[in-house]
XYZ file of C-alpha atoms in Angstrom:
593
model
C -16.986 5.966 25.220
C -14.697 9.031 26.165
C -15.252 12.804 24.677
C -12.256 11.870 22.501
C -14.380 9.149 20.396
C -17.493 11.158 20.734
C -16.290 14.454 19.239
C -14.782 11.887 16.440
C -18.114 10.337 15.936
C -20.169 13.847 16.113
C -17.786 15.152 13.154
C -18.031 11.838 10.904
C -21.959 11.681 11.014
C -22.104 15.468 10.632
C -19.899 14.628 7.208
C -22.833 11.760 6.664
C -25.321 13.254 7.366
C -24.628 16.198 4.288
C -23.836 13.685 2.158
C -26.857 11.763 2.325
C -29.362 14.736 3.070
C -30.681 14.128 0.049
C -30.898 10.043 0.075
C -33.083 7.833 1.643
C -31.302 5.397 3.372
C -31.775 2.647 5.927
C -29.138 3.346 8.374
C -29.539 5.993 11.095
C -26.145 8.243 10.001
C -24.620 7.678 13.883
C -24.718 3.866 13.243
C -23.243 4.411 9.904
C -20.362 6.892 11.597
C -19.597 3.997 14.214
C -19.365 1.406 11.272
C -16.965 3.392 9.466
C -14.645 4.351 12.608
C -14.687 0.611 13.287
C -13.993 -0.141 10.160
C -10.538 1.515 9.699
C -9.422 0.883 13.172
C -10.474 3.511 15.115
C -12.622 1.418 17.901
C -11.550 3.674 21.132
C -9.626 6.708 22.228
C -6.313 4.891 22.698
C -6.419 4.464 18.796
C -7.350 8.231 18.089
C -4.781 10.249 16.984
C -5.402 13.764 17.335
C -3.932 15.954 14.242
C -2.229 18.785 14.624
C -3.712 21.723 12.312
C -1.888 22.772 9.116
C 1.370 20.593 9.716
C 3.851 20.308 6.769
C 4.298 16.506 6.750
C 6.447 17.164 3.436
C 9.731 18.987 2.904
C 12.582 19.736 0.396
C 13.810 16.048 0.217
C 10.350 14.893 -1.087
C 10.571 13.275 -4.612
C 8.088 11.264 -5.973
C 8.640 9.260 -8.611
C 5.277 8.021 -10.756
C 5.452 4.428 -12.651
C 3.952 1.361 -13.642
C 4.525 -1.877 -11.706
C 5.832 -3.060 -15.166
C 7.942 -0.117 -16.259
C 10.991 -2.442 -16.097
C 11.013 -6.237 -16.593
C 13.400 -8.800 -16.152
C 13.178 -12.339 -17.112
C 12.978 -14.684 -14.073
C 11.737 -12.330 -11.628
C 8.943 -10.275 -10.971
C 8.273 -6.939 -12.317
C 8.151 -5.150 -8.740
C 10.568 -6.964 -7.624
C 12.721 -5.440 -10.805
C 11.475 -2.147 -9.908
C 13.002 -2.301 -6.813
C 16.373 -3.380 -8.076
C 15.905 -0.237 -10.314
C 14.851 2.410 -7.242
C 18.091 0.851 -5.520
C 20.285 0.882 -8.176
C 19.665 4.429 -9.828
C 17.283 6.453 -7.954
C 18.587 5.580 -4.276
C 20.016 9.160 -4.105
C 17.339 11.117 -5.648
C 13.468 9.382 -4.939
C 11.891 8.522 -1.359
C 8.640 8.265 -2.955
C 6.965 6.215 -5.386
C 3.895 6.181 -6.907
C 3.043 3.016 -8.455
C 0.318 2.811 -10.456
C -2.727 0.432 -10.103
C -0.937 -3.094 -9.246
C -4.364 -4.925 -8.937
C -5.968 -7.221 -11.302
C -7.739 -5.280 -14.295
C -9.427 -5.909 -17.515
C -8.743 -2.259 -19.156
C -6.765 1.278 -18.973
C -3.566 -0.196 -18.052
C -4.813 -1.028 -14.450
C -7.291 1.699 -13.705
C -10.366 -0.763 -14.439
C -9.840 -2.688 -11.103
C -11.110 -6.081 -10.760
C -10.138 -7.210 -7.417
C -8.830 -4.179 -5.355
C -7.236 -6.132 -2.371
C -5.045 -8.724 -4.626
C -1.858 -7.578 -6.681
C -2.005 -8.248 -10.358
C -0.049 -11.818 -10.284
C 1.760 -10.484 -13.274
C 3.665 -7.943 -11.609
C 4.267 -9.633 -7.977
C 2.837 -9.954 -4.779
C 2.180 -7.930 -1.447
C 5.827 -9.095 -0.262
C 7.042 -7.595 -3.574
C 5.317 -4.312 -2.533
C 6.477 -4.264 1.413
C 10.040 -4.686 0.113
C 9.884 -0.952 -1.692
C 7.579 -0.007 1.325
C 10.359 0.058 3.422
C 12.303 2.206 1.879
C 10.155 4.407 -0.263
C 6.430 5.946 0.646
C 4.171 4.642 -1.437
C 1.380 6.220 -3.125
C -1.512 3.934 -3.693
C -3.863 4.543 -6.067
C -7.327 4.729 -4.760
C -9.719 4.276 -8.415
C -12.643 5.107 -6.188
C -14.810 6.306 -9.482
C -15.490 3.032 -11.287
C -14.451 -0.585 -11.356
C -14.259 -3.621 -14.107
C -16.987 -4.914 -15.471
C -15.348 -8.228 -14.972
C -15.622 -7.768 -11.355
C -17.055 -9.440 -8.890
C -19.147 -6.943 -7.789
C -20.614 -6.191 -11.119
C -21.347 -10.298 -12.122
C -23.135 -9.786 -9.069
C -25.145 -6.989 -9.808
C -26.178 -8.648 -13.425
C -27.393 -11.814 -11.022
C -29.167 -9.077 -8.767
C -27.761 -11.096 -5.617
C -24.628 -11.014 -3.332
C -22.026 -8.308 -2.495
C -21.849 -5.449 -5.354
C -25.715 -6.180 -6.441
C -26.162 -2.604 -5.511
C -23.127 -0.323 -6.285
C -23.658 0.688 -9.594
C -25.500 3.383 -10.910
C -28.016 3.404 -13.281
C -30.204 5.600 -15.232
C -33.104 5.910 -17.951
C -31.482 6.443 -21.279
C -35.020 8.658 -22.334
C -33.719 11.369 -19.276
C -31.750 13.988 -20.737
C -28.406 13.720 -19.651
C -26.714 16.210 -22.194
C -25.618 18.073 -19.275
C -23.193 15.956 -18.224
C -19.260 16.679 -18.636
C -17.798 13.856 -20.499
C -13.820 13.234 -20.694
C -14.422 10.667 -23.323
C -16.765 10.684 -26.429
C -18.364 6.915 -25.904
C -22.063 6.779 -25.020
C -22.528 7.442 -21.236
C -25.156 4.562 -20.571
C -23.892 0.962 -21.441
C -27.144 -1.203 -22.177
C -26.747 -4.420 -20.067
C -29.082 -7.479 -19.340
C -29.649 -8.236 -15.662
C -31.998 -10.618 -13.612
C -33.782 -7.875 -12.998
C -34.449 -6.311 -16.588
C -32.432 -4.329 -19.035
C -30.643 -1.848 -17.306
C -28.415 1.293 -18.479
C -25.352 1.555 -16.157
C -23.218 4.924 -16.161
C -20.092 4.803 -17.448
C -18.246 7.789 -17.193
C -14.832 6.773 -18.987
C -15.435 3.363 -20.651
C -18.047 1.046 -21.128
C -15.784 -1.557 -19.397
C -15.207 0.941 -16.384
C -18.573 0.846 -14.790
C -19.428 3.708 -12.099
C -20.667 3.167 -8.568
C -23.586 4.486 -6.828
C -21.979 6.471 -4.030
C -25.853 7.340 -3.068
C -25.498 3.616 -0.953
C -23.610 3.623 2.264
C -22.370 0.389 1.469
C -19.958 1.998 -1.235
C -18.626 4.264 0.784
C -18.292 1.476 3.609
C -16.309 -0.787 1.202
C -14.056 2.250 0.551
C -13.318 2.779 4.030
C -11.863 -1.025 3.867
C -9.789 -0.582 0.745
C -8.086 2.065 2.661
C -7.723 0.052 5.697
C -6.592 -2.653 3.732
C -4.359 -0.410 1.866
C -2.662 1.835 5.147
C -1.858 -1.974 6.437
C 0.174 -2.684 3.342
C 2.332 0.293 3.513
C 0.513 3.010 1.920
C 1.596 6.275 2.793
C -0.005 8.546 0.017
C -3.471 8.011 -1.358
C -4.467 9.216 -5.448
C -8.109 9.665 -5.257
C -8.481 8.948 -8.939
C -10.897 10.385 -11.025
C -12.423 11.598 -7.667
C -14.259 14.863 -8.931
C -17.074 12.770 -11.082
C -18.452 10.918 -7.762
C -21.670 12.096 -7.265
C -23.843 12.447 -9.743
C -26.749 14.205 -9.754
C -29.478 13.993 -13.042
C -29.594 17.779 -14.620
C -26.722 18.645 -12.968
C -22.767 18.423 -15.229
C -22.236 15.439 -12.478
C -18.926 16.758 -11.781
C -17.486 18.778 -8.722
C -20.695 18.488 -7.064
C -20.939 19.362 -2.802
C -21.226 15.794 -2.074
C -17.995 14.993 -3.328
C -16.326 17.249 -1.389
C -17.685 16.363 1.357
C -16.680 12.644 1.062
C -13.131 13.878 0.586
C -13.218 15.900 3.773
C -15.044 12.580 5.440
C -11.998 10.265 4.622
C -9.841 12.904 5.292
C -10.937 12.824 8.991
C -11.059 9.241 9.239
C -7.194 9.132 7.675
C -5.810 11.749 9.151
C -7.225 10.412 12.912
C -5.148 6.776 11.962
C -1.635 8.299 10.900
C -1.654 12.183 10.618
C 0.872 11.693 7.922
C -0.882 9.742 5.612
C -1.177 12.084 2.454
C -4.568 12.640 0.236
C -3.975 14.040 -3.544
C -6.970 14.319 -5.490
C -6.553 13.764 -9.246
C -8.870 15.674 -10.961
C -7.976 16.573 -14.700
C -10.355 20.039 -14.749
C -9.648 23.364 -15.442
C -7.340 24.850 -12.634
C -10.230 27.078 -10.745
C -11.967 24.251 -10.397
C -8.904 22.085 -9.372
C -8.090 24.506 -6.575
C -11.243 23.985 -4.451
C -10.047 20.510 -3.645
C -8.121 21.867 -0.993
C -11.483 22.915 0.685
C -10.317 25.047 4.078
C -7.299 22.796 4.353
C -9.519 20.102 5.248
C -10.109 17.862 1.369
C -6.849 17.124 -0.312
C -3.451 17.814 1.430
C -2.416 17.737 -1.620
C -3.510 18.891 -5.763
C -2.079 17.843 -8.711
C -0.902 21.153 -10.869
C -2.808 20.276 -14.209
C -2.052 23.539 -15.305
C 1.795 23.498 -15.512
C 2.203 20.416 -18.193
C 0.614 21.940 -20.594
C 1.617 25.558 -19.950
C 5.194 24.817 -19.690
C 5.293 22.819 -22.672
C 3.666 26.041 -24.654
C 6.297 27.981 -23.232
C 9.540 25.559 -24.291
C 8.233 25.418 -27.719
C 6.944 28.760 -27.986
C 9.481 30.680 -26.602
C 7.669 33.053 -24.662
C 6.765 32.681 -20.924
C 3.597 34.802 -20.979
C 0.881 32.087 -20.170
C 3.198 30.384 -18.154
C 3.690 33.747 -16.139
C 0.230 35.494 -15.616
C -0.902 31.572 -14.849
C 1.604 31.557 -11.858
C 1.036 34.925 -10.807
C -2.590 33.962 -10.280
C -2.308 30.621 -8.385
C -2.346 30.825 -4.474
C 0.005 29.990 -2.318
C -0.433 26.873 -0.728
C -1.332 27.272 3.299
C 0.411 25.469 5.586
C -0.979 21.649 5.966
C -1.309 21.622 2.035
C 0.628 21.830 -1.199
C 0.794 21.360 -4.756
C 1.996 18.495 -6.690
C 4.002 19.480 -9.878
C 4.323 17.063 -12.728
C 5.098 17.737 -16.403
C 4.955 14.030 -17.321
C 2.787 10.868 -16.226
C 1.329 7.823 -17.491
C -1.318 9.965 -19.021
C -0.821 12.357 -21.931
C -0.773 16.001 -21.442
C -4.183 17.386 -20.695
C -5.858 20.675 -22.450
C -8.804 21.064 -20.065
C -6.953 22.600 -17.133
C -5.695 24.885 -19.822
C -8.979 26.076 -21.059
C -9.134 29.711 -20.273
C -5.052 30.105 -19.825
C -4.164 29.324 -23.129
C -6.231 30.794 -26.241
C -7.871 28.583 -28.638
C -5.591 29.583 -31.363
C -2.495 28.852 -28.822
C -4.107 25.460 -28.432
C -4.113 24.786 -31.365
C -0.780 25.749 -32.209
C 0.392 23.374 -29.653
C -1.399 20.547 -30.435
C -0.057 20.988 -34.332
C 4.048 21.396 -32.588
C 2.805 18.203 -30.900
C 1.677 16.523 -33.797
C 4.800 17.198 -35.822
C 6.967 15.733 -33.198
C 5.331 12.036 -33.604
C 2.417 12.779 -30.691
C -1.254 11.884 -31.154
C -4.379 13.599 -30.198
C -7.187 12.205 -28.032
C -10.736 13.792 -28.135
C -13.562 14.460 -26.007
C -17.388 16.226 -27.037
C -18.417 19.399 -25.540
C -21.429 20.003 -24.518
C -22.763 20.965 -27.577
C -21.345 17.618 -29.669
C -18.296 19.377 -31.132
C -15.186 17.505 -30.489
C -12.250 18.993 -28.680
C -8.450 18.005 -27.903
C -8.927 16.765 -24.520
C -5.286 15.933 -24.464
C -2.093 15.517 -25.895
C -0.161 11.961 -26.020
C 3.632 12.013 -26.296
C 6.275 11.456 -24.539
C 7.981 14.777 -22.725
C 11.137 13.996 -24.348
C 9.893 14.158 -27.775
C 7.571 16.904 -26.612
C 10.774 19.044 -26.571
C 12.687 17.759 -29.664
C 12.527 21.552 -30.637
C 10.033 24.734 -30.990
C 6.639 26.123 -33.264
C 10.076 26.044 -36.348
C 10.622 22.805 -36.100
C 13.300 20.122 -34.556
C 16.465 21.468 -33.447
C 19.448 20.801 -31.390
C 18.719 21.455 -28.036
C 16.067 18.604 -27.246
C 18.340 17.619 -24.352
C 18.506 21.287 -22.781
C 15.233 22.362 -23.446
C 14.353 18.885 -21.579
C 16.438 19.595 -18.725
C 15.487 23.348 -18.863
C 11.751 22.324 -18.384
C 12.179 19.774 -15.454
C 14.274 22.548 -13.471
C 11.378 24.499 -13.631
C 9.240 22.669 -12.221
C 12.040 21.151 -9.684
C 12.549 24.542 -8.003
C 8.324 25.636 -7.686
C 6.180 26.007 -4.616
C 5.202 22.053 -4.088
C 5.976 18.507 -4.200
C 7.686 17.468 -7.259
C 6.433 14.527 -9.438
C 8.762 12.521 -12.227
C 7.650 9.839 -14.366
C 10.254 7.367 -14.731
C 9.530 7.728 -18.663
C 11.289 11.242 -18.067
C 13.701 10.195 -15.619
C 15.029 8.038 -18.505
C 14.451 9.657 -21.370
C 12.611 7.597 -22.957
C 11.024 8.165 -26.629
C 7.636 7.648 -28.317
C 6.596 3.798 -28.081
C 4.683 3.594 -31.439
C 4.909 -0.101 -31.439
C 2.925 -0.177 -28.191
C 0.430 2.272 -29.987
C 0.239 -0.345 -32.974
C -0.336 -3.521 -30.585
C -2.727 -1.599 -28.148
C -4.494 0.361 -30.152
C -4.556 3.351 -27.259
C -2.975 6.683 -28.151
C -1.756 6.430 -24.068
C 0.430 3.550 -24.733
C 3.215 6.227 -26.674
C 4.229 6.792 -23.474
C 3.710 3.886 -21.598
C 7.104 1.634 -22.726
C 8.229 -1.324 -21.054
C 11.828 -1.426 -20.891
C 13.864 -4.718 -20.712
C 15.809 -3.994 -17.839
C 19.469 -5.471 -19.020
C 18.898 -3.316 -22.132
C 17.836 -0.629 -19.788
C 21.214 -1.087 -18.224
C 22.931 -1.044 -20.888
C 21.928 2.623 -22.084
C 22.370 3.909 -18.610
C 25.578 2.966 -18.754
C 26.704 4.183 -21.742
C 27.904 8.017 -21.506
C 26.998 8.266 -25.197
C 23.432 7.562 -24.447
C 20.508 9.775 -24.308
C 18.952 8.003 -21.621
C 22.485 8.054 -19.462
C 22.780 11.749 -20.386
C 19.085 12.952 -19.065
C 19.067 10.646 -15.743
C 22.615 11.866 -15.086
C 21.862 15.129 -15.634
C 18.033 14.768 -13.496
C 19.540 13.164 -10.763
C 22.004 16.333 -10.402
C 19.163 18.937 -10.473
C 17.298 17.082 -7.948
C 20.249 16.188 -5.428
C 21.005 20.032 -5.334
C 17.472 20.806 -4.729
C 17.006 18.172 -2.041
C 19.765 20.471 -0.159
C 18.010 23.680 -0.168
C 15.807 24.749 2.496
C 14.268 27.517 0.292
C 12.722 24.306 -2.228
C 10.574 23.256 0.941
C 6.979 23.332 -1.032
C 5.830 25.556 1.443
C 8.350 28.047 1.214
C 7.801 31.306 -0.273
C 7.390 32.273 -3.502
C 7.531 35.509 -6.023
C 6.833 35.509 -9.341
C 9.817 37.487 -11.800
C 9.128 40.341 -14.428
C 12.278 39.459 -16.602
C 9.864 39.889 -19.897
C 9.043 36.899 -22.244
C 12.269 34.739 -22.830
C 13.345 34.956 -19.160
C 10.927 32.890 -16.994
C 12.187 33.571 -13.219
C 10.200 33.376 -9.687
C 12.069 33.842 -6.367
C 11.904 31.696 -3.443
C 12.639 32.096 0.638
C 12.620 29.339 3.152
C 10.501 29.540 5.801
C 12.850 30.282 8.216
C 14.037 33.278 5.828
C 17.469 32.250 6.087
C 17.879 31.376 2.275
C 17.382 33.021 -0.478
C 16.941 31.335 -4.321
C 16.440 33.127 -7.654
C 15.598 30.672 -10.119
C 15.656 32.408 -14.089
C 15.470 30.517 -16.968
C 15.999 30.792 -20.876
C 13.158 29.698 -22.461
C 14.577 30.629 -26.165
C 16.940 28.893 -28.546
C 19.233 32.094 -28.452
C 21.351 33.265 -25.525
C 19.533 35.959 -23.078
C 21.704 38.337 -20.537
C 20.135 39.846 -17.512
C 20.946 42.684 -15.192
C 21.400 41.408 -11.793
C 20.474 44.683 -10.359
C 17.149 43.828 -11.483
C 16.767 41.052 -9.278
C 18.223 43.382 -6.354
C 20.378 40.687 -4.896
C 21.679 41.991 -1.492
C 24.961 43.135 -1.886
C 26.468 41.671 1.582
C 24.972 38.308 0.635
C 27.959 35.860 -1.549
C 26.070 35.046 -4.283
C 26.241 31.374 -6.539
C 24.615 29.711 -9.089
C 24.212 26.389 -7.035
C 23.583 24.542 -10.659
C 27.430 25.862 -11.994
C 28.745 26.249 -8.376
C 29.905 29.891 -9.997
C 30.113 33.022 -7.593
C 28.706 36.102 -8.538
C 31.218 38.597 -8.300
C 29.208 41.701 -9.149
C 25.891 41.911 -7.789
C 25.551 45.007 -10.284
C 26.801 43.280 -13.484
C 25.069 41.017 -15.731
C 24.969 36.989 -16.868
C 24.844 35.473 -19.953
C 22.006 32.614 -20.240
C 22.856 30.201 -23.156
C 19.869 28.840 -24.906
C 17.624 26.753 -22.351
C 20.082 27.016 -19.253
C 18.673 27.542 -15.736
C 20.527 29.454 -12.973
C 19.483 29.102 -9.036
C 21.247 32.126 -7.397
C 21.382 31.392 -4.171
C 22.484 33.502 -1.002
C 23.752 29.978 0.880
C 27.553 30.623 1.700
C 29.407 28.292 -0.816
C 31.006 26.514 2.323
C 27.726 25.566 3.823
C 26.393 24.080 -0.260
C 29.493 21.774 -0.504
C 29.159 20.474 3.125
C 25.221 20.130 2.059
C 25.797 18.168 -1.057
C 29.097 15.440 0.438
């Protein structure tokens, strides 16, 4: 073999070889290291591909859009393939990502209880159906690498005690003590079941149908590798690591965040990034937001986090009125080196987490929020503590009721506050992320709540795509009025170089109902201040508190107005944005036709 393959193969089993210090396995780790590079193509130096060190493979034009391979249906023709009609027709000018969500066959959790991981769900299409948006979006695949189906083939097998899966699953005694474990749900961790070989108690971190593998066999991680094979040759361009921080599990321990984990994160990373350098990694992990941040290791885990923090935040601040948490939160977060970068999201298939705002937000502020919540038509899900008292684990609602109005009540401005909210997060350090439930505007499903049972599902609609069409093309229409609207915000951003995720960033002083930060692109050529009203009454601010460079011409690229006095002030009506921009207004209109 050449030094290329061999320095390769020295890192991967020095990965292995910390995982498993601690296991006794069968396989000498270099024969393991040479399976795995094998495994997802990487057999000799002409299919190495060396990576180059902290390379932005992202930039301004980078929006992903999150959804369900069923978000839209149309009779006579497969759900993806109706997505795709959707991406072309309405989003062709504003997404080049997508992130569907698990299109495999599942028994549970709206896909993320995987039965067969290399099949799509029949329901929703086929692999052709996926290629077609594959070549012209990048797709994010999600990678449930946690837990499978109980109705899976793997796990019949390990109740026979024979063929592939026999030994993936974990197990433990129910008399150890496992009070020490952190638990996002409140159903018993060990699920009794009756195997060929005995009774035995399988871990289930989330569900009892969502059974957890044994990452302690090499085998697991094997299989992984050939998911990801599997799913790189199918067009995936981005992989979720779902649920990725509870991997390793150790008894005595909280099972959660553990070394090991990391390190098999920084192992596929190597692999990955030695196939396609470009090929993204974004760990999901719903914890509070110290925690979150280690998963970008030394630039070598996740290229990319999602910001847990900012849903729940920035919905405290829109009802609230006051951009205090919201503030001192992003005054404390890192920037993002070069090679990584955050992933901002205010809305996904999920419901809006507390955990990552444990220790940001007060108890009493919680609580406050989840009560707004609660009065807007949202429901509550629950998870124990360590100590058996039961805590909002998160909230479920859709982010367009989330804002019909503040801590007083419903008001008026549901539509601005919406819009107020999403240019927030449009214009922050990172990649944004928009759930098509938000790109549409879409409102609490409580009939899906009624049929499912799941407090999830009020956010999880399925819309009919001609009646879909119908709203978006009705000017009168909510739904009309916010992707309009959306798709404006994010065109202009897609044409400023100071929105690269990377590019600098500042946090404002402006006091509580002016939320501002400043950005610079990298190349220090532009300039953006980007203020917002958080209130339901108009704000002014000095611009000679911003210190905008008086030789600079000044606009607000949102109004296309010039400022005219760098010294004067602006009025801010109740939830309007402003992104004051030094870009010569020339050089904007030639950016944006």
């Amino acid at each position: 073999m050449t030094k290329r393959w061999d320095y390769l193969h020295e890192k991967i089993s020095h990965h292995l070889q910390f995982i498993y210090a601690d296991v006794v396995t069968t396989t000498p780790m270099g024969e393991l290291a040479t399976e795995l590079m094998n495994t997802i193509g990487l057999h000799s130096e002409d299919d190495i591909v060396i990576p180059e060190p902290h390379k932005n493979y992202w930039d301004e034009q980078d929006i992903i859009m999150i959804t369900y391979g069923d978000s839209v249906m149309n009779e006579h023709e497969s759900p993806l393939f109706t997505l795709f009609r959707f991406l072309h027709t309405y989003c062709k000018n504003t997404v080049n990502k997508v992130h569907i969500l698990p299109f495999f066959p599942f028994s549970s959790d709206d896909g993320f209880s995987v039965i067969n991981y290399s099949s799509v769900n029949e329901s929703l299409g086929t692999w052709s159906d996926v290629h077609r948006i594959a070549a012209e979006y990048g797709l994010m695949f999600d990678l449930v690498i946690n837990h499978c189906s109980s109705r899976s083939m793997w796990f019949d097998n390990f109740i026979k005690g024979e063929g592939p899966g026999s030994d993936f699953f974990l197990t433990a005694d129910p008399a150890t003590d496992l009070s020490e474990v952190t638990r996002p749900r409140t159903s018993p961790l060990l699920r009794e079941t009756e195997t060929a070989n005995g009774t035995q108690y399988v871990w289930c971190t989330f569900s009892h149908d969502q059974v957890d593998f044994d990452f302690r066999n090499p085998k697991v991680l094997l299989t992984f590798i050939q998911i990801i094979k599997h799913y790189i040759d199918n067009g995936a361009k981005i992989f979720r690591l779902d649920a990725v921080a509870f991997l390793w599990k150790i008894i005595g321990t909280k099972c959660i965040n553990l070394p090991q984990t990391h390190e098999v994160i920084r192992l596929m990373r190597t692999l990955i990034e030695h196939v396609d350098p470009s090929i993204m990694i974004i760990t999901e992990t719903n914890i509070p937001n110290r925690e979150n941040l280690t998963y970008f290791g030394n630039a070598n885990e996740a290229h990319a986090i999602y910001n847990f923090s900012l849903p729940p935040l920035l919905v405290n601040t829109m009802v609230t009125g006051d951009c205090t948490y919201l503030k001192s939160w992003m005054m404390s977060m890192p920037p993002a080196q070069n090679g990584t970068t955050y992933f901002n999201f205010i809305a996904s298939h999920d419901g809006i987490g507390l955990r990552p705002a444990e220790g940001l937000l007060s108890d009493e502020e919680i609580g406050t929020l989840v009560q707004s919540m609660q009065n807007f038509g949202g429901r509550i899900s629950w998870r124990s503590t360590d100590h058996g008292q039961q805590k909002p684990y998160e909230i479920n609602i859709t982010l367009f009721d989330a804002m019909q109005g503040t801590v007083k009540g419903p008001d008026k401005y549901q539509v601005d506050r919406f819009l107020c909210a999403h240019a927030i997060m449009l214009g922050m350090e990172g990649i944004p992320g928009l759930y098509i439930h938000s790109l549409l505007g879409t409102s609490n499903d409580y009939d899906k709540v009624a049929n499912t049972g799941q407090n999830r599902s009020i956010n999880r609609k399925r819309w009919d795509y001609s009646e879909l069409e119908a709203q978006l093309d009705s000017p009168y229409s909510q739904h009309h009025k916010v992707l309009t609207r959306l798709s404006q915000l994010i065109r202009i951003r897609k044409a400023q170089e100071a929105f690269h995720p990377n590019a600098t960033q500042f946090t404002l002083q402006l006091g509580t109902a002016l939320f501002g930060y400043w950005r610079q692109s990298l190349n220090r050529r532009q300039s953006i201040f980007c203020i917002s009203n958080v209130t339901d009454e108009e704000q002014s601010i000095l611009l000679s508190d911003l210190n905008l460079i008086g030789t600079d011409n000044w606009i607000d690229l949102i109004t296309r107005d010039q400022i005219e006095d760098v010294l004067g002030f602006i009025q801010l009506k109740p939830y309007q944005t402003v992104w004051l921009s030094n870009m010569d207004y020339e050089e904007y209109r030639k950016a944006n036709n």
